[in-house]
Amino acid sequence: MSINFLIKSAKEIQIVIEKNAPEIEKLDQEIGDGDHIFNVQRGIKLVIELEPIIKRLSMSKALNQIAMKILSGVGGSSGALFGTLFMTMAKVSNIDDGVDYKKAINMFVDGVEAVKQRGKADVGEKTMMDVLIPVANCLKQGVEKKKDLKDLMREAIKVAEKGMLSTKDLLAIKGRASFLGERSKGHIDPGARSSQLMIRTVCILILNT
Ligand code: ADP
Ligand code: MG
């Protein structure tokens, strides 16, 4: 994984999020405060704007810059949680010596664990963790079982989709949606939908390389 790949991913994610923006906005209007799409769009824009700065940096410094930008420039729970993801990925050892796919997966797995601790949410509580945790587990197991990278990407796309869809019938326990109690049921969680779309986009980019 290179810094160019990070930038390319952010640009692809921007296209996919724009296409799905009305749906994501509606989901957060139904069970949140409606700003999730705005937070995601802002985060992506800030990352893309960092291109001239981060392309000259080491991987750890680039990821740290991304984390700081997201933490300082994006509001809502998602700003803090995605900032934590990148901050933790930056801390994985030896990433400035090159990042092969196993290391990239380790970085993602560590990042998701930190997000889980930060938000104190687990699977089944109707948040983005219903996508991030199963995908991290799937990737971790894939590396342990030495699965083919492209097969693993196809599997991760399916796991992310299943996790996102699972949030529909769940009762929200964490975040703003939990204020709705039983009324949170019947709607997909906006953060689960945006995370699933981002994961799908990155997996497709890897499948096409
Ligand atoms: P806010 O809820 O502060 O307005 P956003 O609208 O940007 O923030 O993001 C909402 C999303 O954040 C939710 O759909 C959910 O997926 C995720 N979320 C909220 N609280 C948590 C938490 N404690 N842990 C993990 N994800 C969370
Ligand atoms: Mg919101």
mmCIF file with all atom_site columns, C-alpha atoms and ligand atoms in Angstrom, residues 28 32-36 39 76-77 176 190, ligand 2:
data_model
loop_
_atom_site.group_PDB
_atom_site.id
_atom_site.type_symbol
_atom_site.label_atom_id
_atom_site.label_alt_id
_atom_site.label_comp_id
_atom_site.label_asym_id
_atom_site.label_entity_id
_atom_site.label_seq_id
_atom_site.pdbx_PDB_ins_code
_atom_site.Cartn_x
_atom_site.Cartn_y
_atom_site.Cartn_z
_atom_site.occupancy
_atom_site.B_iso_or_equiv
_atom_site.pdbx_formal_charge
_atom_site.auth_seq_id
_atom_site.auth_comp_id
_atom_site.auth_asym_id
_atom_site.auth_atom_id
_atom_site.pdbx_PDB_model_num
ATOM   1  C  CA . ASP A 1 28  ? -29.237 9.806  9.232  1.00 0.00 ? 28  ASP A CA 1
ATOM   2  C  CA . GLY A 1 32  ? -29.791 10.521 13.633 1.00 0.00 ? 32  GLY A CA 1
ATOM   3  C  CA . ASP A 1 33  ? -29.478 14.256 13.123 1.00 0.00 ? 33  ASP A CA 1
ATOM   4  C  CA . GLY A 1 34  ? -28.925 14.230 9.363  1.00 0.00 ? 34  GLY A CA 1
ATOM   5  C  CA . ASP A 1 35  ? -25.312 15.404 9.325  1.00 0.00 ? 35  ASP A CA 1
ATOM   6  C  CA . HIS A 1 36  ? -23.558 12.092 8.687  1.00 0.00 ? 36  HIS A CA 1
ATOM   7  C  CA . ASN A 1 39  ? -19.272 14.740 7.896  1.00 0.00 ? 39  ASN A CA 1
ATOM   8  C  CA . GLY A 1 76  ? -19.852 14.208 14.851 1.00 0.00 ? 76  GLY A CA 1
ATOM   9  C  CA . SER A 1 77  ? -19.029 10.780 16.164 1.00 0.00 ? 77  SER A CA 1
ATOM   10 C  CA . ARG A 1 176 ? -27.616 9.325  18.695 1.00 0.00 ? 176 ARG A CA 1
ATOM   11 C  CA . PRO A 1 190 ? -26.007 5.540  8.205  1.00 0.00 ? 190 PRO A CA 1
HETATM 12 MG MG . MG  B 2 .   ? -25.341 12.638 12.727 1.00 0.00 ? 2   MG  B MG 1
#
